[in-house]
């Protein structure tokens, strides 16, 4: 039995789907602040899923779930993740992300659960000193969101040394796409990610897409990012779980493709996939956007035997089909 915190959200739900397809039984623990009960009900069609609505800041509800089930390991997604909001309201992020995780780890120790896969982020690296970024790159976050994830990584190191709680931290770059069969997908409100925001401009006489910055030191002047497909990402969590099940030590891995795509390239691919001319307005740079963020993923390939397989075009195609479904759900 695997406990998935935040399993009703975007990345968590795709990981739950991958667990179910791998034959695991899953407990989802989610407060539904950003996740959706419709997603949970959908997941229940594909395997043994138990859902508990609860909050990591509520120790009693955590203890109730962890003490009454035979849980072998935890995959931890539950967190606030809006960079801009974290700058405006850091207290919300430190309390929810850091204090909530400490409560989770305490409940795990109390119930002798010693394996956790943690959803970390490339935001722990901050401004890149070199590209592609490997795991030896200095970690110097430039916003409270990244700080909370780095704090949790440090806490997990200390919990390993003191209590033998083993963790794998997966540092994501830019996640994109949806389930290949369109059973689940990206569903944020507000939506801040590039690809769904471009695609939303093709529905219902959607708004003009705003492109921020065209004077970066990149191949075409727009920001370059490493877009990792959501299903490839979910597979990495299963491999990380198996790594811990096989006695692996605490470790950390970048998850990215090792290839970067500019905003203009992503935009052009969205036009190709949708067959539509999307209205675009060029805007000035946004503060705090690094010119380029691309992963070196060799460590995950060598140790977890993980290989990203899906292309950016595939990610956009699945995201487009899902967005079409979501528009109908929301009507």
XYZ file of C-alpha atoms in Angstrom:
331
model
C 0.000 0.000 0.000
C 1.416 3.380 -1.059
C 0.282 6.677 0.464
C 0.243 9.552 -2.047
C -0.139 13.015 -0.545
C -1.520 15.487 -3.056
C -2.754 12.638 -5.236
C -5.731 14.643 -6.501
C -3.460 17.212 -8.152
C -1.814 17.325 -11.567
C 1.446 15.446 -11.015
C 0.145 13.398 -8.078
C -2.802 11.996 -10.037
C -0.591 10.870 -12.927
C 1.687 9.154 -10.420
C -1.342 7.421 -8.885
C -2.339 6.207 -12.349
C 1.174 4.822 -12.899
C 1.076 3.094 -9.492
C -2.281 1.490 -10.297
C -0.978 0.290 -13.656
C 2.016 -1.158 -11.791
C -0.269 -3.201 -9.531
C 0.010 -1.076 -6.388
C -2.841 -0.271 -3.999
C -2.999 3.464 -3.281
C -4.240 5.765 -0.544
C -4.681 9.391 -1.608
C -4.425 12.029 1.128
C -5.377 15.476 -0.179
C -7.079 18.582 1.190
C -8.514 19.405 -2.277
C -7.308 23.009 -2.048
C -5.892 22.687 -5.567
C -6.760 19.069 -6.441
C -10.155 17.839 -7.624
C -12.508 15.185 -6.273
C -13.518 14.452 -9.891
C -9.920 13.363 -10.513
C -10.034 10.998 -7.522
C -13.327 9.457 -8.664
C -11.808 8.934 -12.100
C -8.742 7.205 -10.654
C -10.927 4.809 -8.674
C -12.061 3.270 -11.972
C -8.566 1.949 -12.659
C -7.540 0.218 -9.456
C -7.698 0.035 -5.672
C -7.780 3.652 -4.514
C -8.843 4.857 -1.058
C -9.315 8.588 -0.565
C -8.988 10.609 2.623
C -9.636 14.330 2.585
C -7.246 15.779 5.102
C -4.542 18.350 5.678
C -0.882 17.790 6.563
C -1.218 20.492 9.229
C -3.819 18.320 11.005
C -1.715 15.775 12.889
C -4.706 13.753 14.081
C -6.022 13.099 10.564
C -2.510 12.103 9.444
C -2.115 9.719 12.364
C -5.534 8.241 11.677
C -4.571 7.355 8.091
C -1.018 6.167 8.753
C -1.836 4.101 11.838
C -4.847 2.257 10.437
C -3.382 1.129 7.120
C -0.532 -1.149 6.173
C 1.446 1.540 4.343
C 4.803 0.517 2.882
C 5.991 3.881 1.546
C 4.932 7.462 0.878
C 5.106 9.584 -2.273
C 4.801 13.211 -1.201
C 3.413 15.839 -3.593
C 1.203 17.944 -1.309
C 2.516 21.519 -1.381
C 1.754 25.015 -2.545
C 3.751 25.668 -5.701
C 3.092 29.154 -7.113
C 6.413 30.997 -7.224
C 4.858 34.466 -7.439
C 2.475 33.807 -4.566
C 5.339 32.494 -2.439
C 7.116 35.847 -2.837
C 3.987 37.778 -1.806
C 2.976 35.428 1.013
C 6.008 33.426 2.207
C 4.398 32.553 5.551
C 1.727 30.495 3.761
C 4.462 28.487 2.019
C 6.746 27.933 4.994
C 3.865 26.778 7.199
C 2.169 24.555 4.624
C 5.158 23.072 2.820
C 7.741 22.805 5.612
C 5.591 22.336 8.736
C 3.224 20.032 6.830
C 6.117 17.836 5.713
C 7.547 17.670 9.240
C 4.130 16.458 10.449
C 4.110 13.829 7.711
C 7.615 12.602 8.561
C 6.731 12.461 12.260
C 3.644 10.368 11.528
C 5.742 8.087 9.320
C 8.294 7.532 12.086
C 5.532 6.919 14.642
C 4.182 4.155 12.387
C 7.580 2.776 11.324
C 7.267 3.834 7.661
C 10.829 4.526 6.503
C 10.606 5.181 2.746
C 9.518 8.389 1.002
C 9.749 9.745 -2.546
C 9.619 13.542 -2.455
C 8.476 15.953 -5.144
C 11.260 18.532 -5.167
C 12.099 21.064 -7.857
C 14.790 22.558 -10.052
C 13.890 25.818 -8.274
C 16.237 24.674 -5.495
C 19.161 25.522 -7.811
C 18.254 29.178 -8.344
C 20.028 31.110 -11.096
C 22.003 28.583 -13.167
C 25.784 28.892 -13.030
C 26.119 26.447 -15.930
C 23.886 24.537 -18.366
C 22.860 21.737 -18.331
C 22.344 21.670 -14.569
C 23.522 18.510 -12.795
C 22.921 17.460 -9.190
C 26.264 18.947 -8.085
C 25.123 22.435 -9.085
C 24.946 24.749 -6.023
C 21.477 25.027 -4.515
C 20.626 28.677 -3.986
C 16.864 29.278 -4.425
C 15.728 32.771 -5.388
C 12.151 32.517 -4.066
C 10.395 31.170 -0.948
C 8.846 28.250 -2.883
C 12.303 26.955 -3.821
C 13.521 27.640 -0.287
C 10.786 25.463 1.209
C 11.723 22.544 -1.040
C 15.413 22.901 -0.211
C 14.648 23.078 3.521
C 12.689 19.847 3.219
C 15.606 18.175 1.424
C 17.890 19.167 4.315
C 15.342 17.930 6.864
C 15.168 14.581 5.061
C 18.961 14.264 5.253
C 18.810 14.808 9.007
C 15.936 12.320 9.400
C 17.950 9.711 7.536
C 20.992 10.190 9.770
C 18.981 10.238 12.993
C 16.106 7.831 12.282
C 17.018 5.833 9.170
C 14.187 7.339 7.118
C 15.246 6.884 3.482
C 14.201 9.429 0.854
C 14.506 10.021 -2.865
C 14.157 13.650 -3.895
C 13.137 14.207 -7.508
C 14.005 17.664 -8.809
C 11.623 18.410 -11.676
C 12.215 20.818 -14.492
C 9.111 21.927 -16.510
C 6.342 19.321 -16.511
C 4.030 19.127 -19.523
C 1.321 17.003 -21.127
C -1.504 14.780 -19.925
C -2.449 11.109 -19.710
C -2.188 9.470 -23.156
C -5.764 8.205 -22.850
C -7.044 11.571 -21.614
C -8.324 10.070 -18.365
C -6.677 12.826 -16.314
C -4.685 15.973 -17.048
C -3.625 19.432 -15.952
C -6.379 21.351 -14.139
C -5.213 24.447 -12.319
C -7.085 27.555 -11.308
C -5.470 29.900 -12.023
C -3.350 28.233 -14.689
C 0.228 29.522 -14.707
C 1.993 26.979 -16.931
C 3.046 27.934 -20.443
C 1.586 25.131 -22.593
C -1.978 25.014 -21.197
C -2.110 28.800 -21.275
C -1.168 28.855 -24.960
C -3.725 26.110 -25.682
C -6.474 27.904 -23.755
C -6.127 30.746 -26.284
C -7.602 28.433 -28.954
C -10.924 27.882 -27.158
C -14.010 30.078 -26.992
C -12.381 33.023 -28.742
C -9.767 32.880 -26.029
C -7.622 35.782 -24.922
C -4.437 36.812 -26.698
C -1.426 34.891 -25.423
C 1.166 37.130 -23.749
C 4.819 36.233 -24.410
C 7.197 37.707 -21.833
C 10.642 38.796 -22.998
C 12.280 38.458 -26.421
C 15.735 39.815 -25.620
C 17.268 36.956 -23.607
C 20.662 35.545 -24.544
C 19.122 32.445 -26.161
C 18.698 31.066 -29.681
C 15.665 33.243 -30.464
C 15.593 35.724 -27.578
C 12.906 33.921 -25.533
C 13.411 31.845 -22.398
C 14.537 28.240 -22.828
C 13.120 25.520 -20.578
C 13.364 21.728 -20.321
C 9.877 20.228 -20.795
C 9.467 16.756 -19.276
C 6.390 14.731 -20.165
C 4.066 13.991 -17.235
C 3.908 10.237 -17.957
C 7.697 10.006 -18.175
C 7.818 11.890 -14.881
C 5.329 9.490 -13.256
C 7.459 6.506 -14.349
C 10.440 8.058 -12.566
C 8.480 8.001 -9.293
C 7.764 4.299 -9.693
C 11.452 3.638 -10.373
C 12.423 5.744 -7.350
C 9.984 3.748 -5.218
C 11.444 0.453 -6.462
C 14.937 1.814 -5.767
C 13.958 2.342 -2.114
C 12.150 -1.022 -1.952
C 15.393 -2.655 -3.086
C 17.375 -1.077 -0.242
C 18.571 2.084 -1.976
C 20.111 4.839 0.118
C 18.803 8.401 0.373
C 19.456 10.133 -2.960
C 18.361 12.924 -5.308
C 17.860 13.131 -9.055
C 17.111 15.690 -11.743
C 14.148 14.893 -13.977
C 14.359 16.560 -17.356
C 15.061 15.711 -20.976
C 18.510 17.339 -21.376
C 16.971 19.327 -24.248
C 15.722 22.876 -24.042
C 12.918 24.507 -26.003
C 12.338 28.235 -26.246
C 8.985 29.862 -25.626
C 8.746 30.661 -29.349
C 9.430 27.012 -30.235
C 6.734 25.825 -27.819
C 4.328 28.407 -29.218
C 5.017 27.279 -32.815
C 4.489 23.635 -31.848
C 1.160 24.536 -30.216
C 0.078 26.223 -33.465
C 1.146 23.130 -35.426
C -0.699 20.717 -33.120
C -3.899 22.775 -32.966
C -3.838 23.830 -36.621
C -4.713 27.345 -35.482
C -3.073 30.742 -35.654
C -2.884 31.847 -32.028
C -2.947 35.599 -31.305
C 0.161 36.674 -29.411
C 1.316 39.907 -27.793
C 4.966 40.475 -26.998
C 5.480 41.698 -23.438
C 8.545 42.892 -21.499
C 10.571 40.445 -19.429
C 9.218 39.254 -16.092
C 11.465 39.735 -13.082
C 13.255 36.593 -11.944
C 12.995 34.549 -15.155
C 16.391 32.939 -15.886
C 17.277 32.840 -19.603
C 17.768 29.075 -19.683
C 17.016 26.083 -17.426
C 17.977 22.675 -18.793
C 18.643 19.448 -16.875
C 21.518 17.052 -16.962
C 19.603 13.797 -16.357
C 22.513 11.330 -16.500
C 22.284 10.382 -12.831
C 18.629 9.316 -13.077
C 19.443 7.334 -16.217
C 22.411 5.571 -14.623
C 20.990 4.802 -11.173
C 17.207 4.608 -11.640
C 17.432 3.304 -15.225
C 15.023 6.067 -16.191
C 14.793 7.421 -19.708
C 12.424 10.139 -20.927
C 10.683 8.830 -24.036
C 7.982 11.262 -25.101
C 8.578 14.322 -27.263
C 7.445 17.893 -26.719
C 4.977 17.413 -29.586
C 3.467 14.391 -27.803
C 3.140 16.407 -24.592
C 1.362 19.206 -26.424
C -0.944 16.804 -28.288
C -2.061 15.080 -25.070
C -2.425 18.450 -23.327
C -4.603 19.704 -26.202
C -6.931 16.690 -26.129
C -7.203 17.028 -22.348
C -7.848 20.783 -22.560
C -10.706 20.080 -24.974
C -12.168 17.621 -22.434
C -11.665 20.092 -19.596
C -13.502 22.853 -21.452
C -16.531 20.521 -21.639
C -16.228 19.575 -17.947
C -16.158 23.241 -16.944
C -19.200 24.246 -19.020
